[in-house]
Coordinates of C-alpha atoms (C1' of nucleotides) in Angstrom, one line a residue:
Chain D
X1 CA 123.3 128.9 81.0
X2 CA 120.7 128.6 84.4
X3 CA 122.2 126.1 86.6
X4 CA 118.9 125.9 88.7
X5 CA 117.0 125.1 85.7
X6 CA 119.1 122.3 84.8
X7 CA 119.1 121.2 88.4
X8 CA 115.0 121.3 88.2
X9 CA 115.0 119.5 85.2
X10 CA 117.5 116.7 86.6
X11 CA 115.0 116.1 89.3
X12 CA 112.3 115.9 87.0
X13 CA 113.7 113.1 84.9
X14 CA 114.8 111.7 87.8
X15 CA 111.2 111.6 89.0
X16 CA 109.9 109.9 85.6
X17 CA 111.9 106.9 86.4
X18 CA 109.9 106.3 89.1
X19 CA 108.4 108.5 92.5
X20 CA 110.8 108.9 95.5
X21 CA 111.6 110.8 98.5
X22 CA 113.6 113.8 99.2
X23 CA 116.8 111.8 100.1
X24 CA 116.7 109.4 97.4
X25 CA 115.9 112.4 94.7
X26 CA 119.1 114.2 96.4
X27 CA 121.2 110.7 95.6
X28 CA 119.8 110.4 92.1
X29 CA 120.8 114.0 91.0
X30 CA 124.0 114.4 93.2
X31 CA 122.3 117.2 95.0
X32 CA 122.5 118.4 98.7
X33 CA 119.1 117.9 100.7
X34 CA 118.5 121.3 101.3
X35 CA 119.1 122.4 97.8
X36 CA 116.8 119.7 96.4
X37 CA 114.6 120.4 98.9
X38 CA 114.6 124.1 97.7
X39 CA 114.0 122.9 93.9
X40 CA 111.5 120.5 94.5
X41 CA 109.2 123.2 96.7
X42 CA 109.4 125.6 93.8
X43 CA 108.0 123.0 91.5
X44 CA 105.5 121.6 93.6
X45 CA 104.4 125.4 93.5
X46 CA 104.1 125.1 90.0
X47 CA 102.3 122.3 90.2
X48 CA 105.4 120.4 88.2
X49 CA 105.6 117.7 91.0
X50 CA 103.5 116.9 93.4
X51 CA 103.7 115.0 97.1
X52 CA 101.9 112.1 98.4
X53 CA 100.1 112.8 101.3
X54 CA 101.1 109.6 103.7
X55 CA 104.7 108.0 101.9
X56 CA 105.8 111.5 101.3
X57 CA 106.9 110.8 98.1
X58 CA 107.0 113.3 95.3
X59 CA 105.7 112.3 91.7
X60 CA 105.6 114.2 88.6
X61 CA 102.9 116.6 88.8
X62 CA 100.2 118.0 86.3
X63 CA 101.6 121.0 84.6
X64 CA 103.0 118.3 82.0
X65 CA 100.0 117.1 80.6
X66 CA 98.5 120.7 80.0
X67 CA 102.2 121.7 78.6
X68 CA 102.4 118.3 76.5
X69 CA 98.8 118.8 75.2
X70 CA 99.8 122.2 73.9
X71 CA 103.0 121.3 72.4
X72 CA 101.0 118.2 70.8
X73 CA 98.3 120.7 69.7
X74 CA 100.9 123.1 68.2
X75 CA 102.7 120.6 66.5
X76 CA 99.5 119.5 64.7
X77 CA 98.9 122.5 63.8
X78 CA 101.7 123.5 62.4
X79 CA 102.1 120.3 60.0
X80 CA 98.6 121.5 58.7
X81 CA 99.1 124.9 57.8
X82 CA 100.5 124.2 54.1
X83 CA 97.7 121.8 53.8
X84 CA 95.2 124.1 54.8
X85 CA 96.5 126.5 52.4
X86 CA 96.4 124.0 49.8
X87 CA 92.6 123.6 50.2
X88 CA 92.0 127.1 50.7
X89 CA 93.7 128.1 47.1
X90 CA 91.4 124.6 45.8
X91 CA 88.0 125.9 47.2
X92 CA 88.5 129.6 47.6
X93 CA 87.2 129.4 51.0
X94 CA 88.2 129.4 54.8
X95 CA 89.8 126.1 55.9
X96 CA 90.7 124.9 59.2
X97 CA 91.8 121.7 61.8
X98 CA 89.9 120.6 65.1
X99 CA 90.5 118.0 67.5
X100 CA 88.3 116.4 70.2
X101 CA 88.2 117.5 73.2
X102 CA 85.1 115.4 75.5
X103 CA 81.8 116.3 73.8
X104 CA 83.0 119.9 72.1
X105 CA 85.1 120.3 68.9
X106 CA 88.6 122.2 69.4
X107 CA 89.3 124.2 66.6
X108 CA 93.4 125.1 66.4
X109 CA 93.6 127.2 63.7
X110 CA 92.0 128.3 60.3
X111 CA 93.5 129.6 56.7
X112 CA 91.8 132.7 55.4
X113 CA 90.3 132.7 51.6
X114 CA 91.5 136.3 49.9
X115 CA 87.8 136.9 49.2
X116 CA 86.7 139.8 50.8
X117 CA 83.6 138.4 52.5
X118 CA 85.4 136.4 55.3
X119 CA 84.3 134.3 57.8
X120 CA 85.3 134.9 61.5
X121 CA 87.4 133.1 63.2
X122 CA 87.2 130.0 65.9
X123 CA 90.0 129.1 66.7
X124 CA 91.0 128.4 69.9
X125 CA 87.1 128.0 70.5
X126 CA 85.2 124.8 71.4
X127 CA 81.9 124.1 69.8
X128 CA 79.4 121.5 70.8
X129 CA 79.9 118.3 68.5
X130 CA 76.2 118.1 67.1
X131 CA 76.6 121.4 65.3
X132 CA 79.4 121.1 63.2
X133 CA 80.6 118.8 60.4
X134 CA 83.8 117.5 62.1
X135 CA 81.9 117.0 65.4
X136 CA 79.7 114.8 63.5
X137 CA 82.8 112.6 62.1
X138 CA 84.0 112.3 65.6
X139 CA 80.5 111.3 66.8
X140 CA 80.6 108.7 64.4
X141 CA 83.2 106.6 66.4
X142 CA 81.6 106.7 69.6
X143 CA 79.7 103.4 71.2
X144 CA 76.1 103.8 71.2
X145 CA 76.1 104.3 74.9
X146 CA 78.2 107.5 74.7
X147 CA 76.0 109.0 71.9
X148 CA 72.7 108.2 73.6
X149 CA 74.3 110.0 76.9
X150 CA 74.8 113.2 74.4
X151 CA 71.6 113.2 72.9
X152 CA 69.9 112.8 76.6
X153 CA 71.5 116.4 77.3
X154 CA 69.1 118.4 75.1
X155 CA 71.8 119.3 72.6
X156 CA 71.3 123.2 71.4
X157 CA 69.5 123.7 68.4
X158 CA 71.8 126.8 67.1
X159 CA 69.1 127.3 64.1
X160 CA 65.9 125.2 62.3
X161 CA 68.3 123.0 60.7
X162 CA 70.2 121.9 64.0
X163 CA 70.5 118.0 64.3
X164 CA 69.3 117.8 67.8
X165 CA 68.0 114.0 67.6
X166 CA 69.8 110.9 68.1
X167 CA 67.9 109.4 65.3
X168 CA 68.6 111.9 62.7
X169 CA 72.3 112.2 63.6
X170 CA 72.5 108.4 63.2
X171 CA 71.1 109.1 59.5
X172 CA 73.8 111.8 59.0
X173 CA 76.7 109.3 60.0
X174 CA 75.5 106.8 58.2
X175 CA 76.0 109.6 54.8
X176 CA 79.6 110.0 56.3
X177 CA 80.6 106.6 56.3
X178 CA 79.1 106.1 52.7
X179 CA 81.0 109.1 51.1
X180 CA 84.2 109.7 53.9
X181 CA 83.2 113.9 54.2
X182 CA 80.3 115.1 55.7
X183 CA 78.6 118.6 54.8
X184 CA 76.7 121.0 57.4
X185 CA 74.0 123.3 55.9
X186 CA 73.3 126.5 58.2
X187 CA 72.9 124.1 61.0
X188 CA 75.6 125.9 63.3
X189 CA 74.7 129.7 62.0
X190 CA 72.4 131.0 59.6
X191 CA 74.3 131.4 56.6
X192 CA 77.2 129.4 57.0
X193 CA 77.7 125.9 55.0
X194 CA 80.9 123.7 56.0
X195 CA 82.4 120.2 55.0
X196 CA 84.9 118.3 57.0
X197 CA 87.0 114.8 56.6
X198 CA 88.7 113.1 59.2
X199 CA 92.4 112.8 59.8
X200 CA 93.7 109.3 61.1
X201 CA 96.5 107.8 62.6
X202 CA 98.3 105.0 61.9
X203 CA 96.1 103.0 64.0
X204 CA 93.2 104.0 62.1
X205 CA 91.7 106.2 64.9
X206 CA 90.5 109.7 64.1
X207 CA 92.9 112.1 65.9
X208 CA 91.5 115.6 64.1
X209 CA 89.3 116.7 61.0
X210 CA 89.7 119.4 58.5
X211 CA 87.2 121.4 57.2
X212 CA 86.3 124.4 55.0
X213 CA 83.8 126.5 55.5
X214 CA 81.7 129.1 53.4
X215 CA 78.9 131.8 53.4
X216 CA 76.0 130.0 52.1
X217 CA 74.8 132.0 49.7
X218 CA 78.2 131.2 47.7
X219 CA 79.3 127.9 49.2
X220 CA 78.7 125.3 47.8
X221 CA 78.3 126.3 44.3
X222 CA 75.7 124.1 42.8
X223 CA 76.8 120.8 41.9
X224 CA 79.8 120.7 43.5
X225 CA 79.5 119.1 46.7
X226 CA 81.0 115.9 45.9
X227 CA 84.5 117.4 44.2
X228 CA 84.7 119.6 47.0
X229 CA 84.1 116.8 49.7
X230 CA 86.7 115.0 47.9
X231 CA 89.3 117.7 48.0
X232 CA 89.0 117.9 51.6
X233 CA 89.1 114.3 51.9
X234 CA 92.3 114.0 50.1
X235 CA 94.0 116.9 52.0
X236 CA 93.3 114.9 55.1
X237 CA 94.8 111.8 54.1
X238 CA 97.8 113.8 53.0
X239 CA 98.0 115.5 56.4
X240 CA 97.7 111.7 57.8
X241 CA 101.0 110.7 56.1
X242 CA 102.6 114.1 57.0
X243 CA 101.8 113.1 60.7
X244 CA 103.1 109.9 60.3
X245 CA 106.3 111.1 58.7
X246 CA 107.0 113.5 61.5
X247 CA 106.5 111.2 64.2
X248 CA 103.7 113.4 65.9
X249 CA 101.7 111.3 68.3
X250 CA 98.4 111.8 69.4
Chain N
X1 CA 111.4 129.9 96.1
X2 CA 113.9 129.5 93.1
X3 CA 112.9 132.7 91.2
X4 CA 114.7 131.1 88.3
X5 CA 112.4 128.4 88.3
X6 CA 109.4 130.6 88.3
X7 CA 110.3 132.5 85.6
X8 CA 111.1 129.5 83.3
X9 CA 107.7 128.2 83.6
X10 CA 106.3 131.8 83.2
X11 CA 108.1 131.7 79.5
X12 CA 107.1 128.1 78.8
X13 CA 103.2 128.9 80.0
X14 CA 103.3 132.1 77.9
X15 CA 104.7 129.6 74.7
X16 CA 101.7 127.3 75.5
X17 CA 99.3 130.1 74.3
X18 CA 101.0 130.4 71.0
X19 CA 104.9 130.1 69.5
X20 CA 106.4 133.5 69.7
X21 CA 109.9 135.2 69.5
X22 CA 112.2 136.4 71.9
X23 CA 110.7 140.2 72.4
X24 CA 107.4 139.3 72.5
X25 CA 108.3 136.6 75.4
X26 CA 110.2 139.3 77.2
X27 CA 106.9 141.6 77.0
X28 CA 104.4 138.4 78.1
X29 CA 106.6 137.6 80.9
X30 CA 107.5 141.0 82.1
X31 CA 111.0 139.9 82.0
X32 CA 114.2 142.0 80.5
X33 CA 115.2 140.6 76.7
X34 CA 118.7 139.6 78.2
X35 CA 117.0 137.4 81.3
X36 CA 114.5 136.1 79.1
X37 CA 117.0 134.9 76.3
X38 CA 119.2 133.3 79.1
X39 CA 116.4 131.3 80.3
X40 CA 115.1 130.3 76.8
X41 CA 118.6 129.2 75.8
X42 CA 118.7 126.6 79.0
X43 CA 115.2 125.8 78.3
X44 CA 116.5 125.1 74.5
X45 CA 119.3 123.4 75.9
X46 CA 117.1 120.6 77.9
X47 CA 114.4 120.4 74.9
X48 CA 111.9 122.3 76.7
X49 CA 111.9 124.7 73.9
X50 CA 112.7 124.7 70.3
X51 CA 113.5 127.3 67.9
X52 CA 111.9 127.2 64.6
X53 CA 115.1 128.2 62.2
X54 CA 113.2 130.8 59.6
X55 CA 111.3 132.4 61.7
X56 CA 113.1 132.0 64.9
X57 CA 109.9 131.7 67.1
X58 CA 110.0 129.7 70.3
X59 CA 107.7 126.7 70.8
X60 CA 107.5 124.2 73.3
X61 CA 109.7 121.1 73.0
X62 CA 109.3 117.4 73.4
X63 CA 110.4 117.1 76.5
X64 CA 107.2 117.8 78.0
X65 CA 105.7 114.8 76.0
X66 CA 108.0 112.4 77.7
X67 CA 107.3 114.1 81.0
X68 CA 103.5 114.0 80.6
X69 CA 103.6 110.3 79.1
X70 CA 105.6 109.5 82.3
X71 CA 103.1 111.1 84.2
X72 CA 100.2 109.7 83.0
X73 CA 101.3 106.1 82.8
X74 CA 102.3 106.9 86.9
X75 CA 98.8 108.0 87.4
X76 CA 97.1 105.1 85.6
X77 CA 99.6 102.5 87.6
X78 CA 98.5 104.0 90.7
X79 CA 95.0 103.7 89.9
X80 CA 95.3 100.3 89.0
X81 CA 97.0 98.9 91.9
X82 CA 94.1 98.4 94.4
X83 CA 92.1 96.8 91.7
X84 CA 95.4 94.3 91.0
X85 CA 95.5 93.5 94.6
X86 CA 91.9 92.2 94.2
X87 CA 92.7 90.4 91.6
X88 CA 95.6 88.6 92.4
X89 CA 93.7 88.0 96.0
X90 CA 90.8 86.4 94.0
X91 CA 92.8 84.4 91.7
X92 CA 96.2 83.8 93.7
X93 CA 98.2 84.7 91.0
X94 CA 100.4 87.5 89.7
X95 CA 98.4 90.3 88.2
X96 CA 99.7 93.6 86.0
X97 CA 98.7 96.4 83.8
X98 CA 99.9 97.2 80.4
X99 CA 99.6 99.8 77.8
X100 CA 99.8 99.5 74.1
X101 CA 103.2 101.1 72.7
X102 CA 103.3 100.6 68.5
X103 CA 104.0 97.5 67.8
X104 CA 104.5 96.2 71.5
X105 CA 102.9 95.8 74.8
X106 CA 104.6 98.1 77.7
X107 CA 104.3 96.5 80.9
X108 CA 103.8 99.3 83.9
X109 CA 103.5 97.6 87.0
X110 CA 102.4 93.9 88.4
X111 CA 101.0 92.7 91.8
X112 CA 102.7 89.1 92.9
X113 CA 101.0 86.4 94.9
X114 CA 101.9 85.2 98.0
X115 CA 102.7 81.6 96.3
X116 CA 106.3 81.1 96.6
X117 CA 106.2 80.0 93.1
X118 CA 106.6 83.2 91.7
X119 CA 106.4 84.9 87.9
X120 CA 109.3 87.3 87.2
X121 CA 109.0 90.9 87.1
X122 CA 108.3 92.7 83.3
X123 CA 107.3 95.8 84.7
X124 CA 108.9 98.4 82.4
X125 CA 109.4 96.3 79.7
X126 CA 108.2 96.2 76.0
X127 CA 107.0 92.7 74.3
X128 CA 106.0 92.2 71.0
X129 CA 102.1 92.3 70.8
X130 CA 101.6 88.9 69.1
X131 CA 102.7 86.7 71.8
X132 CA 101.0 88.4 74.9
X133 CA 97.4 88.3 75.5
X134 CA 97.1 92.1 76.3
X135 CA 98.6 92.6 73.1
X136 CA 96.4 90.4 71.2
X137 CA 93.2 92.8 72.4
X138 CA 95.3 95.7 71.1
X139 CA 95.7 94.2 67.8
X140 CA 91.9 93.5 67.3
X141 CA 91.4 97.2 67.4
X142 CA 93.7 97.7 64.7
X143 CA 92.6 98.4 60.9
X144 CA 93.6 95.8 58.4
X145 CA 96.2 96.9 56.5
X146 CA 98.2 97.5 60.0
X147 CA 97.4 94.2 61.1
X148 CA 98.8 92.8 57.8
X149 CA 101.8 95.3 58.0
X150 CA 102.7 93.5 61.0
X151 CA 102.7 90.0 60.1
X152 CA 104.5 90.7 57.0
X153 CA 107.5 91.4 59.5
X154 CA 107.9 87.8 60.5
X155 CA 106.7 87.7 64.2
X156 CA 109.2 86.0 66.7
X157 CA 108.5 82.6 67.3
X158 CA 108.8 82.5 71.2
X159 CA 107.2 79.0 71.5
X160 CA 106.3 75.9 69.5
X161 CA 102.9 77.5 70.7
X162 CA 103.3 81.5 69.1
X163 CA 100.7 82.5 66.9
X164 CA 102.8 84.0 63.9
X165 CA 100.3 83.9 61.4
X166 CA 97.5 86.5 60.5
X167 CA 95.0 83.9 59.8
X168 CA 95.6 82.1 62.9
X169 CA 95.4 85.8 65.0
X170 CA 92.3 86.6 63.3
X171 CA 90.5 83.2 64.7
X172 CA 91.9 84.3 68.3
X173 CA 90.7 87.5 68.2
X174 CA 87.3 85.9 66.8
X175 CA 87.1 84.4 70.2
X176 CA 88.1 87.7 72.4
X177 CA 85.4 89.7 70.9
X178 CA 82.6 86.7 71.7
X179 CA 84.5 86.3 75.4
X180 CA 85.7 89.7 75.7
X181 CA 88.8 88.5 77.8
X182 CA 91.7 86.3 75.7
X183 CA 93.8 83.4 76.8
X184 CA 97.6 82.6 76.2
X185 CA 98.6 79.3 76.7
X186 CA 102.6 79.3 76.8
X187 CA 102.6 81.1 73.8
X188 CA 105.1 83.6 75.3
X189 CA 107.4 81.6 77.4
X190 CA 107.3 77.7 78.0
X191 CA 105.2 77.2 81.1
X192 CA 103.8 80.2 81.5
X193 CA 99.7 81.2 81.1
X194 CA 98.0 84.3 81.2
X195 CA 94.9 86.2 80.2
X196 CA 93.7 89.7 79.7
X197 CA 90.9 91.9 79.3
X198 CA 90.9 95.5 77.9
X199 CA 90.5 98.8 79.8
X200 CA 88.3 101.1 78.1
X201 CA 88.0 104.9 78.1
X202 CA 85.1 107.1 78.1
X203 CA 85.2 106.9 74.4
X204 CA 85.2 102.8 74.3
X205 CA 88.6 103.1 73.2
X206 CA 91.4 100.6 74.5
X207 CA 93.7 102.6 76.6
X208 CA 95.4 99.2 78.5
X209 CA 94.5 96.0 79.6
X210 CA 94.7 94.2 82.5
X211 CA 96.3 90.5 83.1
X212 CA 97.0 87.6 85.2
X213 CA 99.5 84.9 84.8
X214 CA 100.9 82.0 86.4
X215 CA 102.7 78.9 85.9
X216 CA 100.9 76.3 83.4
X217 CA 101.0 73.4 86.1
X218 CA 98.5 75.3 88.1
X219 CA 97.3 77.8 86.3
X220 CA 94.2 77.7 85.0
X221 CA 92.7 74.9 87.2
X222 CA 90.7 72.7 85.0
X223 CA 87.4 74.0 84.3
X224 CA 88.0 77.7 85.5
X225 CA 89.0 79.6 82.5
X226 CA 85.8 81.3 81.8
X227 CA 85.4 82.1 86.0
X228 CA 88.9 83.9 86.0
X229 CA 88.2 85.6 82.9
X230 CA 85.2 86.7 84.0
X231 CA 87.0 88.1 86.9
X232 CA 89.6 89.8 84.8
X233 CA 86.8 91.7 83.0
X234 CA 85.0 93.0 86.1
X235 CA 88.3 93.7 87.3
X236 CA 89.1 95.8 84.3
X237 CA 85.9 97.5 83.9
X238 CA 86.5 98.8 87.6
X239 CA 89.4 100.2 86.5
X240 CA 87.9 102.1 83.7
X241 CA 85.2 103.6 86.0
X242 CA 88.1 104.6 88.3
X243 CA 89.9 106.2 85.4
X244 CA 87.1 108.0 84.8
X245 CA 86.3 109.0 87.9
X246 CA 89.9 110.6 88.6
X247 CA 90.1 112.2 85.2
X248 CA 93.2 110.4 83.8
X249 CA 93.2 111.2 80.2
X250 CA 94.8 108.7 78.1
Chain X
dA1 C1' 118.4 157.1 54.2
dA2 C1' 116.6 157.4 58.5
dA3 C1' 114.2 155.1 62.1
dC4 C1' 112.7 151.6 63.9
dC5 C1' 112.6 146.9 65.7
dT6 C1' 114.4 142.4 67.0
dG7 C1' 118.2 139.2 68.7
dT8 C1' 122.9 138.7 70.5
dT9 C1' 126.2 139.4 73.6
dC10 C1' 129.1 141.1 77.5
dC11 C1' 130.3 142.7 82.1
dA12 C1' 129.7 145.1 86.7
dC13 C1' 127.1 144.0 90.5
dG14 C1' 124.4 142.4 94.1
dA15 C1' 120.6 139.5 95.1
dT16 C1' 119.5 134.8 94.7
dG17 C1' 120.5 130.2 95.4
dT18 C1' 123.8 127.4 97.7
dG19 C1' 124.9 123.7 101.1
dG20 C1' 126.8 122.4 105.7
dA21 C1' 125.2 122.0 110.1
dA22 C1' 121.6 121.4 113.6
dC23 C1' 117.6 119.6 114.9
dA24 C1' 112.9 116.7 115.2
dG25 C1' 110.5 112.7 114.8
dA26 C1' 110.0 108.3 112.5
dA27 C1' 111.7 103.6 111.9
dC28 C1' 114.6 99.9 113.1
dG29 C1' 118.1 96.9 115.6
dT30 C1' 119.3 95.2 119.9
Chain J
dA1 C1' 113.3 100.6 126.7
dC2 C1' 116.9 102.5 124.3
dG3 C1' 120.6 103.9 121.6
dT4 C1' 121.1 104.3 116.5
dT5 C1' 120.4 105.2 111.9
dC6 C1' 117.8 107.7 108.6
dT7 C1' 114.5 111.3 106.4
dG8 C1' 113.1 115.5 106.2
dT9 C1' 112.8 120.5 107.7
dT10 C1' 114.9 124.8 108.4
dC11 C1' 118.4 128.4 109.2
dC12 C1' 121.9 131.6 107.7
dA13 C1' 126.7 132.8 106.2
dC14 C1' 128.8 133.3 102.3
dA15 C1' 129.7 134.1 97.4
dT16 C1' 128.2 132.2 93.3
dC17 C1' 124.9 132.7 89.8
dG18 C1' 121.7 135.1 87.9
dT19 C1' 120.5 139.8 86.6
dG20 C1' 119.6 143.3 83.4
dG21 C1' 121.4 147.5 81.4
dA22 C1' 124.3 149.1 77.4
dA23 C1' 126.4 148.3 73.1
dC24 C1' 125.8 146.5 69.0
dA25 C1' 124.7 143.8 64.2
dG26 C1' 121.4 143.2 60.8
dG27 C1' 116.6 143.1 59.1
dT28 C1' 112.7 145.8 58.3
dT29 C1' 109.5 149.9 57.9
dT30 C1' 108.6 154.1 56.5

DNA sequence: AAACCTGTTCCACGATGTGGAACAGAACGT
DNA sequence: ACGTTCTGTTCCACATCGTGGAACAGGTTT
C-alpha cells in the first residue's frame, strides 16, 4: 500500500467535512505540518484542492466533479449495455444511450447490430439537441424561456428536414408527449432515421434517453413505427428500474 | 511535489476516459506494471477505483461521487452566503439554504441574525420533507406516485399543526405554486415559523431552497407575510443568477 | 504445443517522502 | 508598545517507503 496516497485521501476526506487551514488539517489527520503542506501542495497542483486567497483556507477542488461525472456516466453506460443489446436484438438495428449536456446531447455508448450495413459510432460525441430525438425529448422538459433562447441562436440546418423553428419543435414535442417516444426522419443526417424514449429517475426527471437508429432505406419498415417506438419505451423503463435498484444517482 | 500522488491521479484520469486492465493502464500512464498495480491496489482500498469481477477491468470508484457532492455543496454554500447575509439584514431573522436529499431536506448553512433570541443551527442536518417549507417546495415537483408513496409511510407529526396527509399537502402546494414561496407555521417545531422559496438552475429545475425562520412570537410581524415571502423569492432568484455565472453545476 | 499476453508477487535498492527545526509574519493579550 | 502565541513556509539530514525488474502462474491465441 502506498502511504502517501492514503494520507492524501485522509486530507481530502477531512476537507469534505469543511474547509480548513494547514494547521487544522494537520491536526485532523495526525500529520506533521510539513508533511501536510507538501501533500496539499501536490493536491493543489492537481486541482484536487484549492486555496481561498484571503483566508488561506483549503477546500476541495474541481477535479472531483470531473471524475464523479465520468464515474456516473460509466455507471449508467454499464447498466444500459444489456438493455441496449436486447433492443438491438429486437429491432436488428443499432441502439445507444445519451445524456443531456447543456444544449447538446452527449452520446455515451452504442451497441451495433449484426447487419453489415452499419451506422457510424457517435459515442463520446456532443450533438445539438434539436437535430436528434434524444435532444427533442430533453428539450420538451425545458421552461419556455430556455426553448426560446435556444431557437434564437439559429440552430444548424443539418438537412432539408431539420427542425429549426420553435413552433415546429413545439408540435414535435406535443407528438412526443402523446406517444412517449419520438421519431426523427433524416433531420440530422441524410439517409438516417432514429427513434428515442426517455429514461426517468425516481423523481420523474429525464436523466437519459435511449434510441435506435438505422439507414432510412430499411428503417423503419413500413407500418412498424409505433411497434418499434413501444419497444424503445419498454427498454427505457426497464433501464430506469435497473438504475433505481443499482442506486446510481444522477 | 509528491510523485506517487501525481501518478495516482494519472491513473484516475486514464480511467476517466474508459475502464481498462492493468497492462493497458500501465501503458497509458507510462508506468511499470508493478508500480501501476501497487498504486491501483491503494486506490481500490480507498474506493477511488473498483475492479469488475469477471473482466478484471478497473473503473472509477464511488469515492468521487462523495467528494464531488461535498465539493459542490461547499460551492453552493459559499455562493449563498452573501445572499443569506442580505436576507438576514432585511428580515432581521435567521436565513439558510438547503438541498433535497431523497425524502429529506439537507440544511447546508445558515446565517444568524443579531437578535439575542436565536434559532438553533440545523446546518448539516437532514429533516423530513413534509415538516419544513423547503421540503414542501421540493415535493411540489414530484410525480404523483412519489408523493403517494411518501405519505403511505406515515410521516411524523412533529406538532399538532404538522401536515401528514397527501390531500392537505396538495392544498399547500397549490398555494406555493400561486405565490412562489411557502410558509410553515409551527409545523416542525412549536414556536417556530419559516418561509422558503426555490432556487432554480438554468433548466428550471429546483436545485435548492432558501428560507428565513424565526420565533413565532415575533415572526412574521402581522401583515408582512407576503412582503417577506417576496424578499425570499428575490434573494433566491439573485442566488440562481450567481450560480449560473459561477458555473456551479447541480 | 508453442508463443504471447496479463496479472501477481517478491525483494534489492536508492530516490523520494519524512518530519523536526528554524524562521517570518500575523494575531492576540496585557 | 511589547511579549506571547499561532500559522504557514522552507530547509535538509535521514531512512523509510516507493520503485521497477524479474520471475512466475495461468489464460488466450496462433
